[in-house]
Amino acid sequence: MFYHSKELQFNARVSKPDPRFARLLLEQFGGGNGELKAAMQYFVQAFSCRHTYPDKYDMLMDIATEEFSHLEIVGATIQMLLNGVNGKLKDASEEESIMDMLKGKATKEEYIHQAPYNPQFCVLTGGGPNVTDSNGTPWTGAYINANGDLTVDLRSNIAAESRAKIVYEYLLQFTDDPYVKETLGFLMTREITHFQQFEAALDTIVPNFPPAILQGDPRYSNMYFNMSCGEDARGPWNEGESSRLKEEWQYVEDPKSYVQATEGLTTVEPQGTDRTEEKIRKMEKEIGKQRSKEVNEANPVGEAYWSVYKPATE
Ligand code: MN
Ligand code: MN
């Protein structure tokens, strides 16, 4: 269950209203890399771990709940940045009052033309956050990546934290408000923290590469196709040893002829690797059996429980 505490996780404050920045900040409320996305992603991923990997369940739910706390901070900040706007909107009988406040003698037409902040703040939410990105595009469950495999999900989370971090970094450049900067700095820092937590959790799963169970074909796992003409860039992505499988990169200089000569890569033999078809099948069987056993043992079919209720001990 969720239990709400009225105090924010971080003491969010603003120096003065700023409807323009409120609109930008909405990106982290209902945008594709925002706090709701992060919260929902980890929350949804957690279900498949409840009994199977209780340690990862605990972490995912803790971080999901922290992300809901960030969502609350972002929403509160947007609300504070719109202070004045929301109050004036209630004064519906006084014509042009909001225009006077924001832009002196500006006309409503001018305001609509310039769209100085999210029009939805005015005509839909009455001056508060809504679940859209900064352009008013509605939030969608399509932002959520949850694939029921921790080696996949944790990598999705590392990527999500990277994106959330840089959006804060960009946002910081659009406000001068020292209080808002303080809050954004906190939120950005926490994404750096979460990045490392997900990475550390991934490292506890052995083996964790390639993601999931199937090992991939040793004939193709270390090939680099030079798919362009002109000067060729070389680096650890196409020369030397590959990062995870520790195979020697095979540089295919002229893919067009190579594909012809190998009848569409079907006559290729594995090179620069000691992985063999036989070894791989054996690994897949072992990992598949192990993962399946973990899930089956933790989740017996029939009567099921989610929680164990114990009397408080203190
Ligand atoms: Mn966050
Ligand atoms: Mn995070």
PDB file of C-alpha atoms and ligand atoms in Angstrom:
ATOM      1  CA  MET A   1       0.000   0.000   0.000  1.00  0.00           C
ATOM      2  CA  PHE A   2       1.010   3.573  -0.406  1.00  0.00           C
ATOM      3  CA  TYR A   3       0.991   5.857   2.605  1.00  0.00           C
ATOM      4  CA  HIS A   4       1.118   9.550   1.895  1.00  0.00           C
ATOM      5  CA  SER A   5       3.204  11.978   3.880  1.00  0.00           C
ATOM      6  CA  LYS A   6       2.276  15.626   3.391  1.00  0.00           C
ATOM      7  CA  GLU A   7       5.882  16.861   3.443  1.00  0.00           C
ATOM      8  CA  LEU A   8       7.879  16.800   0.229  1.00  0.00           C
ATOM      9  CA  GLN A   9      11.053  14.684  -0.022  1.00  0.00           C
ATOM     10  CA  PHE A  10      12.938  17.902  -0.850  1.00  0.00           C
ATOM     11  CA  ASN A  11      12.028  21.376   0.338  1.00  0.00           C
ATOM     12  CA  ALA A  12      10.923  22.765  -3.032  1.00  0.00           C
ATOM     13  CA  ARG A  13      10.504  26.544  -3.153  1.00  0.00           C
ATOM     14  CA  VAL A  14      10.213  29.244  -5.801  1.00  0.00           C
ATOM     15  CA  SER A  15      11.195  32.928  -5.611  1.00  0.00           C
ATOM     16  CA  LYS A  16       8.457  34.211  -7.914  1.00  0.00           C
ATOM     17  CA  PRO A  17       5.873  33.006 -10.430  1.00  0.00           C
ATOM     18  CA  ASP A  18       7.192  32.019 -13.851  1.00  0.00           C
ATOM     19  CA  PRO A  19       4.515  30.496 -16.117  1.00  0.00           C
ATOM     20  CA  ARG A  20       6.978  30.054 -18.975  1.00  0.00           C
ATOM     21  CA  PHE A  21       9.279  27.868 -16.920  1.00  0.00           C
ATOM     22  CA  ALA A  22       6.266  26.040 -15.479  1.00  0.00           C
ATOM     23  CA  ARG A  23       5.499  24.968 -19.009  1.00  0.00           C
ATOM     24  CA  LEU A  24       9.035  23.701 -19.641  1.00  0.00           C
ATOM     25  CA  LEU A  25       9.086  21.862 -16.335  1.00  0.00           C
ATOM     26  CA  LEU A  26       5.906  20.024 -17.308  1.00  0.00           C
ATOM     27  CA  GLU A  27       8.256  17.900 -19.451  1.00  0.00           C
ATOM     28  CA  GLN A  28       9.422  16.197 -16.228  1.00  0.00           C
ATOM     29  CA  PHE A  29       5.843  15.738 -14.983  1.00  0.00           C
ATOM     30  CA  GLY A  30       4.092  14.073 -17.908  1.00  0.00           C
ATOM     31  CA  GLY A  31       6.825  13.826 -20.550  1.00  0.00           C
ATOM     32  CA  GLY A  32       8.538  10.764 -22.032  1.00  0.00           C
ATOM     33  CA  ASN A  33      11.563  10.980 -19.728  1.00  0.00           C
ATOM     34  CA  GLY A  34       9.769  12.470 -16.768  1.00  0.00           C
ATOM     35  CA  GLU A  35       9.094  11.376 -13.216  1.00  0.00           C
ATOM     36  CA  LEU A  36       5.746   9.677 -13.903  1.00  0.00           C
ATOM     37  CA  LYS A  37       7.372   7.568 -16.591  1.00  0.00           C
ATOM     38  CA  ALA A  38      10.169   6.556 -14.217  1.00  0.00           C
ATOM     39  CA  ALA A  39       7.768   5.829 -11.350  1.00  0.00           C
ATOM     40  CA  MET A  40       5.440   3.734 -13.494  1.00  0.00           C
ATOM     41  CA  GLN A  41       8.274   1.898 -15.250  1.00  0.00           C
ATOM     42  CA  TYR A  42       9.889   0.641 -12.038  1.00  0.00           C
ATOM     43  CA  PHE A  43       6.507  -0.010 -10.426  1.00  0.00           C
ATOM     44  CA  VAL A  44       5.360  -2.192 -13.332  1.00  0.00           C
ATOM     45  CA  GLN A  45       8.701  -3.997 -13.570  1.00  0.00           C
ATOM     46  CA  ALA A  46       8.531  -4.856  -9.874  1.00  0.00           C
ATOM     47  CA  PHE A  47       5.494  -7.172 -10.184  1.00  0.00           C
ATOM     48  CA  SER A  48       7.408 -10.018 -11.814  1.00  0.00           C
ATOM     49  CA  CYS A  49      10.063  -9.933  -9.058  1.00  0.00           C
ATOM     50  CA  ARG A  50       7.851 -10.002  -5.976  1.00  0.00           C
ATOM     51  CA  HIS A  51       8.634 -13.571  -4.937  1.00  0.00           C
ATOM     52  CA  THR A  52      11.291 -14.525  -7.439  1.00  0.00           C
ATOM     53  CA  TYR A  53      13.841 -11.799  -6.717  1.00  0.00           C
ATOM     54  CA  PRO A  54      12.657 -10.113  -3.505  1.00  0.00           C
ATOM     55  CA  ASP A  55      15.831  -8.038  -3.251  1.00  0.00           C
ATOM     56  CA  LYS A  56      15.248  -6.501  -6.699  1.00  0.00           C
ATOM     57  CA  TYR A  57      11.540  -6.093  -5.872  1.00  0.00           C
ATOM     58  CA  ASP A  58      12.456  -4.069  -2.815  1.00  0.00           C
ATOM     59  CA  MET A  59      14.827  -1.864  -4.805  1.00  0.00           C
ATOM     60  CA  LEU A  60      12.410  -1.325  -7.710  1.00  0.00           C
ATOM     61  CA  MET A  61       9.557  -0.417  -5.367  1.00  0.00           C
ATOM     62  CA  ASP A  62      11.749   1.907  -3.289  1.00  0.00           C
ATOM     63  CA  ILE A  63      12.996   3.728  -6.380  1.00  0.00           C
ATOM     64  CA  ALA A  64       9.497   3.783  -7.945  1.00  0.00           C
ATOM     65  CA  THR A  65       8.142   5.322  -4.755  1.00  0.00           C
ATOM     66  CA  GLU A  66      10.968   7.867  -4.721  1.00  0.00           C
ATOM     67  CA  GLU A  67      10.077   8.755  -8.329  1.00  0.00           C
ATOM     68  CA  PHE A  68       6.467   9.358  -7.244  1.00  0.00           C
ATOM     69  CA  SER A  69       7.948  11.673  -4.619  1.00  0.00           C
ATOM     70  CA  HIS A  70       9.849  13.469  -7.385  1.00  0.00           C
ATOM     71  CA  LEU A  71       6.637  13.724  -9.389  1.00  0.00           C
ATOM     72  CA  GLU A  72       5.096  15.378  -6.349  1.00  0.00           C
ATOM     73  CA  ILE A  73       8.011  17.843  -6.118  1.00  0.00           C
ATOM     74  CA  VAL A  74       7.748  18.711  -9.823  1.00  0.00           C
ATOM     75  CA  GLY A  75       3.960  19.147  -9.578  1.00  0.00           C
ATOM     76  CA  ALA A  76       4.304  21.340  -6.485  1.00  0.00           C
ATOM     77  CA  THR A  77       6.947  23.466  -8.220  1.00  0.00           C
ATOM     78  CA  ILE A  78       4.761  23.914 -11.313  1.00  0.00           C
ATOM     79  CA  GLN A  79       1.860  24.911  -9.062  1.00  0.00           C
ATOM     80  CA  MET A  80       4.022  27.469  -7.244  1.00  0.00           C
ATOM     81  CA  LEU A  81       5.386  28.845 -10.525  1.00  0.00           C
ATOM     82  CA  LEU A  82       1.782  29.464 -11.569  1.00  0.00           C
ATOM     83  CA  ASN A  83       0.856  31.259  -8.356  1.00  0.00           C
ATOM     84  CA  GLY A  84      -1.137  34.339  -9.263  1.00  0.00           C
ATOM     85  CA  VAL A  85      -2.173  32.891 -12.582  1.00  0.00           C
ATOM     86  CA  ASN A  86      -4.447  30.313 -10.952  1.00  0.00           C
ATOM     87  CA  GLY A  87      -5.932  32.890  -8.572  1.00  0.00           C
ATOM     88  CA  LYS A  88      -6.646  35.402 -11.313  1.00  0.00           C
ATOM     89  CA  LEU A  89      -8.326  32.702 -13.363  1.00  0.00           C
ATOM     90  CA  LYS A  90     -10.915  32.292 -10.637  1.00  0.00           C
ATOM     91  CA  ASP A  91     -11.858  35.904 -11.053  1.00  0.00           C
ATOM     92  CA  ALA A  92     -13.790  35.059 -14.170  1.00  0.00           C
ATOM     93  CA  SER A  93     -15.973  38.132 -14.090  1.00  0.00           C
ATOM     94  CA  GLU A  94     -13.083  40.575 -14.250  1.00  0.00           C
ATOM     95  CA  GLU A  95     -12.239  40.881 -17.905  1.00  0.00           C
ATOM     96  CA  GLU A  96      -8.586  40.858 -18.984  1.00  0.00           C
ATOM     97  CA  SER A  97      -7.367  40.686 -15.398  1.00  0.00           C
ATOM     98  CA  ILE A  98      -4.904  37.923 -16.101  1.00  0.00           C
ATOM     99  CA  MET A  99      -3.584  39.771 -19.109  1.00  0.00           C
ATOM    100  CA  ASP A 100      -3.001  42.864 -17.031  1.00  0.00           C
ATOM    101  CA  MET A 101      -1.050  40.852 -14.546  1.00  0.00           C
ATOM    102  CA  LEU A 102       1.186  39.092 -17.028  1.00  0.00           C
ATOM    103  CA  LYS A 103       1.771  41.641 -19.719  1.00  0.00           C
ATOM    104  CA  GLY A 104       0.441  44.994 -18.752  1.00  0.00           C
ATOM    105  CA  LYS A 105      -1.838  46.207 -21.491  1.00  0.00           C
ATOM    106  CA  ALA A 106      -1.526  43.203 -23.810  1.00  0.00           C
ATOM    107  CA  THR A 107      -4.690  42.011 -25.485  1.00  0.00           C
ATOM    108  CA  LYS A 108      -6.056  38.515 -25.238  1.00  0.00           C
ATOM    109  CA  GLU A 109      -5.474  38.038 -28.959  1.00  0.00           C
ATOM    110  CA  GLU A 110      -1.851  38.985 -28.543  1.00  0.00           C
ATOM    111  CA  TYR A 111      -1.527  36.549 -25.683  1.00  0.00           C
ATOM    112  CA  ILE A 112      -3.012  33.681 -27.661  1.00  0.00           C
ATOM    113  CA  HIS A 113      -0.859  34.535 -30.650  1.00  0.00           C
ATOM    114  CA  GLN A 114       2.341  34.516 -28.634  1.00  0.00           C
ATOM    115  CA  ALA A 115       1.338  31.560 -26.464  1.00  0.00           C
ATOM    116  CA  PRO A 116       3.777  32.616 -23.737  1.00  0.00           C
ATOM    117  CA  TYR A 117       3.025  29.529 -21.692  1.00  0.00           C
ATOM    118  CA  ASN A 118       1.048  26.333 -22.029  1.00  0.00           C
ATOM    119  CA  PRO A 119      -2.490  27.419 -22.992  1.00  0.00           C
ATOM    120  CA  GLN A 120      -3.781  24.320 -21.211  1.00  0.00           C
ATOM    121  CA  PHE A 121      -2.737  25.840 -17.880  1.00  0.00           C
ATOM    122  CA  CYS A 122      -5.360  28.501 -18.573  1.00  0.00           C
ATOM    123  CA  VAL A 123      -8.157  26.780 -20.399  1.00  0.00           C
ATOM    124  CA  LEU A 124      -7.990  23.271 -18.984  1.00  0.00           C
ATOM    125  CA  THR A 125      -6.331  23.008 -15.586  1.00  0.00           C
ATOM    126  CA  GLY A 126      -6.959  26.484 -14.239  1.00  0.00           C
ATOM    127  CA  GLY A 127      -3.284  27.022 -13.533  1.00  0.00           C
ATOM    128  CA  GLY A 128      -1.845  23.722 -12.370  1.00  0.00           C
ATOM    129  CA  PRO A 129       0.090  20.745 -13.729  1.00  0.00           C
ATOM    130  CA  ASN A 130      -1.518  18.255 -16.070  1.00  0.00           C
ATOM    131  CA  VAL A 131      -0.330  14.894 -17.299  1.00  0.00           C
ATOM    132  CA  THR A 132       1.212  15.993 -20.571  1.00  0.00           C
ATOM    133  CA  ASP A 133       4.637  16.962 -21.772  1.00  0.00           C
ATOM    134  CA  SER A 134       5.625  20.612 -22.256  1.00  0.00           C
ATOM    135  CA  ASN A 135       3.842  20.722 -25.605  1.00  0.00           C
ATOM    136  CA  GLY A 136       0.584  19.357 -24.243  1.00  0.00           C
ATOM    137  CA  THR A 137       1.020  15.848 -25.675  1.00  0.00           C
ATOM    138  CA  PRO A 138      -0.770  13.459 -23.291  1.00  0.00           C
ATOM    139  CA  TRP A 139       1.308  11.046 -21.240  1.00  0.00           C
ATOM    140  CA  THR A 140       1.115   7.465 -22.523  1.00  0.00           C
ATOM    141  CA  GLY A 141       1.849   3.987 -21.223  1.00  0.00           C
ATOM    142  CA  ALA A 142       3.925   3.554 -24.375  1.00  0.00           C
ATOM    143  CA  TYR A 143       6.708   5.389 -22.482  1.00  0.00           C
ATOM    144  CA  ILE A 144       7.028   2.374 -20.182  1.00  0.00           C
ATOM    145  CA  ASN A 145       9.610  -0.337 -20.855  1.00  0.00           C
ATOM    146  CA  ALA A 146       8.971  -3.496 -18.879  1.00  0.00           C
ATOM    147  CA  ASN A 147       9.966  -6.821 -20.433  1.00  0.00           C
ATOM    148  CA  GLY A 148       9.869  -9.274 -17.557  1.00  0.00           C
ATOM    149  CA  ASP A 149      13.605  -9.936 -17.617  1.00  0.00           C
ATOM    150  CA  LEU A 150      15.806  -8.082 -15.150  1.00  0.00           C
ATOM    151  CA  THR A 151      18.865  -8.041 -17.430  1.00  0.00           C
ATOM    152  CA  VAL A 152      16.705  -6.198 -19.970  1.00  0.00           C
ATOM    153  CA  ASP A 153      14.668  -4.058 -17.561  1.00  0.00           C
ATOM    154  CA  LEU A 154      17.644  -2.844 -15.539  1.00  0.00           C
ATOM    155  CA  ARG A 155      19.362  -1.752 -18.747  1.00  0.00           C
ATOM    156  CA  SER A 156      16.198   0.105 -19.776  1.00  0.00           C
ATOM    157  CA  ASN A 157      16.334   1.819 -16.391  1.00  0.00           C
ATOM    158  CA  ILE A 158      19.972   2.861 -16.747  1.00  0.00           C
ATOM    159  CA  ALA A 159      19.022   4.457 -20.086  1.00  0.00           C
ATOM    160  CA  ALA A 160      15.914   6.091 -18.568  1.00  0.00           C
ATOM    161  CA  GLU A 161      17.960   7.613 -15.741  1.00  0.00           C
ATOM    162  CA  SER A 162      20.496   8.969 -18.248  1.00  0.00           C
ATOM    163  CA  ARG A 163      17.729  10.706 -20.185  1.00  0.00           C
ATOM    164  CA  ALA A 164      15.984  12.061 -17.077  1.00  0.00           C
ATOM    165  CA  LYS A 165      19.341  13.432 -15.940  1.00  0.00           C
ATOM    166  CA  ILE A 166      20.061  15.328 -19.123  1.00  0.00           C
ATOM    167  CA  VAL A 167      16.555  16.800 -19.328  1.00  0.00           C
ATOM    168  CA  TYR A 168      17.167  18.348 -15.873  1.00  0.00           C
ATOM    169  CA  GLU A 169      20.552  19.527 -17.083  1.00  0.00           C
ATOM    170  CA  TYR A 170      18.888  21.306 -20.023  1.00  0.00           C
ATOM    171  CA  LEU A 171      16.066  22.666 -17.855  1.00  0.00           C
ATOM    172  CA  LEU A 172      18.578  24.207 -15.437  1.00  0.00           C
ATOM    173  CA  GLN A 173      19.679  26.521 -18.230  1.00  0.00           C
ATOM    174  CA  PHE A 174      16.218  28.059 -18.539  1.00  0.00           C
ATOM    175  CA  THR A 175      15.661  29.372 -15.022  1.00  0.00           C
ATOM    176  CA  ASP A 176      17.476  31.963 -12.914  1.00  0.00           C
ATOM    177  CA  ASP A 177      15.447  31.227  -9.806  1.00  0.00           C
ATOM    178  CA  PRO A 178      17.957  30.031  -7.173  1.00  0.00           C
ATOM    179  CA  TYR A 179      15.293  28.019  -5.341  1.00  0.00           C
ATOM    180  CA  VAL A 180      14.134  26.277  -8.507  1.00  0.00           C
ATOM    181  CA  LYS A 181      17.758  25.574  -9.451  1.00  0.00           C
ATOM    182  CA  GLU A 182      18.272  23.987  -6.029  1.00  0.00           C
ATOM    183  CA  THR A 183      15.290  21.671  -6.562  1.00  0.00           C
ATOM    184  CA  LEU A 184      16.311  20.740 -10.098  1.00  0.00           C
ATOM    185  CA  GLY A 185      19.847  20.072  -8.848  1.00  0.00           C
ATOM    186  CA  PHE A 186      18.474  17.656  -6.263  1.00  0.00           C
ATOM    187  CA  LEU A 187      16.227  15.868  -8.763  1.00  0.00           C
ATOM    188  CA  MET A 188      19.048  15.608 -11.302  1.00  0.00           C
ATOM    189  CA  THR A 189      21.440  14.225  -8.699  1.00  0.00           C
ATOM    190  CA  ARG A 190      19.004  11.512  -7.668  1.00  0.00           C
ATOM    191  CA  GLU A 191      18.925  10.256 -11.272  1.00  0.00           C
ATOM    192  CA  ILE A 192      22.708   9.875 -11.097  1.00  0.00           C
ATOM    193  CA  THR A 193      22.232   7.894  -7.890  1.00  0.00           C
ATOM    194  CA  HIS A 194      19.577   5.634  -9.426  1.00  0.00           C
ATOM    195  CA  PHE A 195      21.759   5.002 -12.471  1.00  0.00           C
ATOM    196  CA  GLN A 196      24.390   3.468 -10.211  1.00  0.00           C
ATOM    197  CA  GLN A 197      21.862   1.514  -8.183  1.00  0.00           C
ATOM    198  CA  PHE A 198      20.436  -0.137 -11.304  1.00  0.00           C
ATOM    199  CA  GLU A 199      23.933  -0.812 -12.599  1.00  0.00           C
ATOM    200  CA  ALA A 200      24.969  -2.427  -9.320  1.00  0.00           C
ATOM    201  CA  ALA A 201      21.809  -4.565  -9.314  1.00  0.00           C
ATOM    202  CA  LEU A 202      22.534  -5.689 -12.884  1.00  0.00           C
ATOM    203  CA  ASP A 203      26.059  -6.728 -11.826  1.00  0.00           C
ATOM    204  CA  THR A 204      24.605  -9.079  -9.209  1.00  0.00           C
ATOM    205  CA  ILE A 205      22.983 -11.158 -11.978  1.00  0.00           C
ATOM    206  CA  VAL A 206      25.497 -13.624 -13.373  1.00  0.00           C
ATOM    207  CA  PRO A 207      25.701 -14.031 -16.291  1.00  0.00           C
ATOM    208  CA  ASN A 208      23.833 -10.938 -17.495  1.00  0.00           C
ATOM    209  CA  PHE A 209      25.087 -10.734 -21.068  1.00  0.00           C
ATOM    210  CA  PRO A 210      23.693 -11.174 -23.624  1.00  0.00           C
ATOM    211  CA  PRO A 211      20.402  -9.927 -22.147  1.00  0.00           C
ATOM    212  CA  ALA A 212      17.930 -12.763 -21.364  1.00  0.00           C
ATOM    213  CA  ILE A 213      18.674 -16.418 -22.221  1.00  0.00           C
ATOM    214  CA  LEU A 214      19.629 -17.047 -25.845  1.00  0.00           C
ATOM    215  CA  GLN A 215      23.325 -16.539 -26.561  1.00  0.00           C
ATOM    216  CA  GLY A 216      23.405 -15.495 -30.200  1.00  0.00           C
ATOM    217  CA  ASP A 217      25.195 -17.046 -33.158  1.00  0.00           C
ATOM    218  CA  PRO A 218      29.025 -17.106 -32.881  1.00  0.00           C
ATOM    219  CA  ARG A 219      29.300 -16.690 -36.648  1.00  0.00           C
ATOM    220  CA  TYR A 220      27.853 -13.191 -36.457  1.00  0.00           C
ATOM    221  CA  SER A 221      28.394 -11.863 -32.942  1.00  0.00           C
ATOM    222  CA  ASN A 222      31.807 -10.290 -33.650  1.00  0.00           C
ATOM    223  CA  MET A 223      31.365  -8.971 -37.204  1.00  0.00           C
ATOM    224  CA  TYR A 224      31.616  -5.323 -38.096  1.00  0.00           C
ATOM    225  CA  PHE A 225      30.110  -4.401 -41.465  1.00  0.00           C
ATOM    226  CA  ASN A 226      31.751  -1.404 -43.107  1.00  0.00           C
ATOM    227  CA  MET A 227      28.487  -0.084 -44.548  1.00  0.00           C
ATOM    228  CA  SER A 228      29.789   3.137 -46.047  1.00  0.00           C
ATOM    229  CA  CYS A 229      32.428   4.423 -48.435  1.00  0.00           C
ATOM    230  CA  GLY A 230      35.071   7.000 -47.637  1.00  0.00           C
ATOM    231  CA  GLU A 231      37.383   7.078 -44.679  1.00  0.00           C
ATOM    232  CA  ASP A 232      36.717   4.300 -42.155  1.00  0.00           C
ATOM    233  CA  ALA A 233      36.652   5.018 -38.452  1.00  0.00           C
ATOM    234  CA  ARG A 234      38.238   2.340 -36.301  1.00  0.00           C
ATOM    235  CA  GLY A 235      37.860   1.935 -32.569  1.00  0.00           C
ATOM    236  CA  PRO A 236      37.122  -0.622 -29.879  1.00  0.00           C
ATOM    237  CA  TRP A 237      33.714  -1.164 -31.507  1.00  0.00           C
ATOM    238  CA  ASN A 238      35.331  -2.747 -34.561  1.00  0.00           C
ATOM    239  CA  GLU A 239      38.920  -3.647 -33.699  1.00  0.00           C
ATOM    240  CA  GLY A 240      40.524  -5.626 -30.896  1.00  0.00           C
ATOM    241  CA  GLU A 241      38.410  -7.533 -28.400  1.00  0.00           C
ATOM    242  CA  SER A 242      34.657  -7.133 -27.983  1.00  0.00           C
ATOM    243  CA  SER A 243      33.586  -5.715 -24.627  1.00  0.00           C
ATOM    244  CA  ARG A 244      31.496  -8.550 -23.205  1.00  0.00           C
ATOM    245  CA  LEU A 245      31.917 -11.736 -25.188  1.00  0.00           C
ATOM    246  CA  LYS A 246      35.659 -11.063 -25.496  1.00  0.00           C
ATOM    247  CA  GLU A 247      35.801 -12.085 -29.129  1.00  0.00           C
ATOM    248  CA  GLU A 248      38.119 -10.614 -31.772  1.00  0.00           C
ATOM    249  CA  TRP A 249      36.250  -8.122 -33.995  1.00  0.00           C
ATOM    250  CA  GLN A 250      36.062  -9.276 -37.609  1.00  0.00           C
ATOM    251  CA  TYR A 251      36.103  -6.232 -39.887  1.00  0.00           C
ATOM    252  CA  VAL A 252      34.202  -6.856 -43.116  1.00  0.00           C
ATOM    253  CA  GLU A 253      35.742  -4.258 -45.406  1.00  0.00           C
ATOM    254  CA  ASP A 254      33.467  -4.889 -48.401  1.00  0.00           C
ATOM    255  CA  PRO A 255      30.121  -6.234 -47.154  1.00  0.00           C
ATOM    256  CA  LYS A 256      28.564  -6.261 -50.603  1.00  0.00           C
ATOM    257  CA  SER A 257      31.062  -8.785 -52.028  1.00  0.00           C
ATOM    258  CA  TYR A 258      31.251 -10.633 -48.724  1.00  0.00           C
ATOM    259  CA  VAL A 259      27.509 -11.228 -48.611  1.00  0.00           C
ATOM    260  CA  GLN A 260      27.563 -12.424 -52.242  1.00  0.00           C
ATOM    261  CA  ALA A 261      30.528 -14.744 -51.660  1.00  0.00           C
ATOM    262  CA  THR A 262      28.994 -16.289 -48.540  1.00  0.00           C
ATOM    263  CA  GLU A 263      25.535 -16.782 -50.061  1.00  0.00           C
ATOM    264  CA  GLY A 264      23.944 -14.355 -47.686  1.00  0.00           C
ATOM    265  CA  LEU A 265      26.281 -15.193 -44.786  1.00  0.00           C
ATOM    266  CA  THR A 266      25.127 -18.832 -44.711  1.00  0.00           C
ATOM    267  CA  THR A 267      28.528 -20.362 -45.470  1.00  0.00           C
ATOM    268  CA  VAL A 268      30.430 -18.299 -42.881  1.00  0.00           C
ATOM    269  CA  GLU A 269      32.431 -20.102 -40.195  1.00  0.00           C
ATOM    270  CA  PRO A 270      32.946 -18.567 -36.731  1.00  0.00           C
ATOM    271  CA  GLN A 271      36.237 -16.635 -36.524  1.00  0.00           C
ATOM    272  CA  GLY A 272      38.053 -14.878 -33.721  1.00  0.00           C
ATOM    273  CA  THR A 273      35.957 -16.571 -31.072  1.00  0.00           C
ATOM    274  CA  ASP A 274      36.109 -19.670 -28.971  1.00  0.00           C
ATOM    275  CA  ARG A 275      32.358 -19.758 -28.635  1.00  0.00           C
ATOM    276  CA  THR A 276      30.953 -22.751 -30.487  1.00  0.00           C
ATOM    277  CA  GLU A 277      27.431 -23.839 -31.331  1.00  0.00           C
ATOM    278  CA  GLU A 278      27.824 -26.689 -28.864  1.00  0.00           C
ATOM    279  CA  LYS A 279      29.028 -24.511 -25.971  1.00  0.00           C
ATOM    280  CA  ILE A 280      26.242 -22.040 -26.609  1.00  0.00           C
ATOM    281  CA  ARG A 281      23.455 -24.619 -26.606  1.00  0.00           C
ATOM    282  CA  LYS A 282      24.809 -25.960 -23.322  1.00  0.00           C
ATOM    283  CA  MET A 283      24.860 -22.463 -21.789  1.00  0.00           C
ATOM    284  CA  GLU A 284      21.348 -21.693 -22.997  1.00  0.00           C
ATOM    285  CA  LYS A 285      20.062 -24.918 -21.465  1.00  0.00           C
ATOM    286  CA  GLU A 286      21.753 -24.178 -18.145  1.00  0.00           C
ATOM    287  CA  ILE A 287      20.680 -20.542 -17.895  1.00  0.00           C
ATOM    288  CA  GLY A 288      17.152 -21.335 -19.115  1.00  0.00           C
ATOM    289  CA  LYS A 289      16.792 -24.123 -16.571  1.00  0.00           C
ATOM    290  CA  GLN A 290      18.154 -21.996 -13.754  1.00  0.00           C
ATOM    291  CA  ARG A 291      15.927 -18.975 -14.507  1.00  0.00           C
ATOM    292  CA  SER A 292      12.855 -21.141 -15.005  1.00  0.00           C
ATOM    293  CA  LYS A 293      13.560 -22.964 -11.730  1.00  0.00           C
ATOM    294  CA  GLU A 294      13.903 -19.667  -9.869  1.00  0.00           C
ATOM    295  CA  VAL A 295      10.541 -18.470 -11.157  1.00  0.00           C
ATOM    296  CA  ASN A 296       8.699 -21.786 -10.687  1.00  0.00           C
ATOM    297  CA  GLU A 297       9.965 -22.396  -7.169  1.00  0.00           C
ATOM    298  CA  ALA A 298       9.109 -18.884  -6.047  1.00  0.00           C
ATOM    299  CA  ASN A 299       5.657 -18.882  -7.660  1.00  0.00           C
ATOM    300  CA  PRO A 300       3.909 -22.238  -7.145  1.00  0.00           C
ATOM    301  CA  VAL A 301       0.674 -22.749  -9.079  1.00  0.00           C
ATOM    302  CA  GLY A 302      -2.525 -22.801  -7.012  1.00  0.00           C
ATOM    303  CA  GLU A 303      -3.328 -20.797  -3.921  1.00  0.00           C
ATOM    304  CA  ALA A 304      -1.118 -17.737  -3.890  1.00  0.00           C
ATOM    305  CA  TYR A 305      -0.251 -14.903  -1.543  1.00  0.00           C
ATOM    306  CA  TRP A 306       1.431 -11.591  -2.151  1.00  0.00           C
ATOM    307  CA  SER A 307       2.125 -10.431   1.396  1.00  0.00           C
ATOM    308  CA  VAL A 308       2.851 -11.951   4.767  1.00  0.00           C
ATOM    309  CA  TYR A 309       1.289  -9.994   7.628  1.00  0.00           C
ATOM    310  CA  LYS A 310       3.227 -10.012  10.846  1.00  0.00           C
ATOM    311  CA  PRO A 311       2.317  -8.255  14.067  1.00  0.00           C
ATOM    312  CA  ALA A 312       4.489  -5.212  14.740  1.00  0.00           C
ATOM    313  CA  THR A 313       7.395  -6.211  16.986  1.00  0.00           C
ATOM    314  CA  GLU A 314       8.425  -2.861  18.472  1.00  0.00           C
TER     315      GLU A 314
HETATM  316 MN    MN B   1      13.388  11.134 -10.432  1.00  0.00          MN
HETATM  317 MN    MN B   2      15.477   8.197 -11.083  1.00  0.00          MN
END
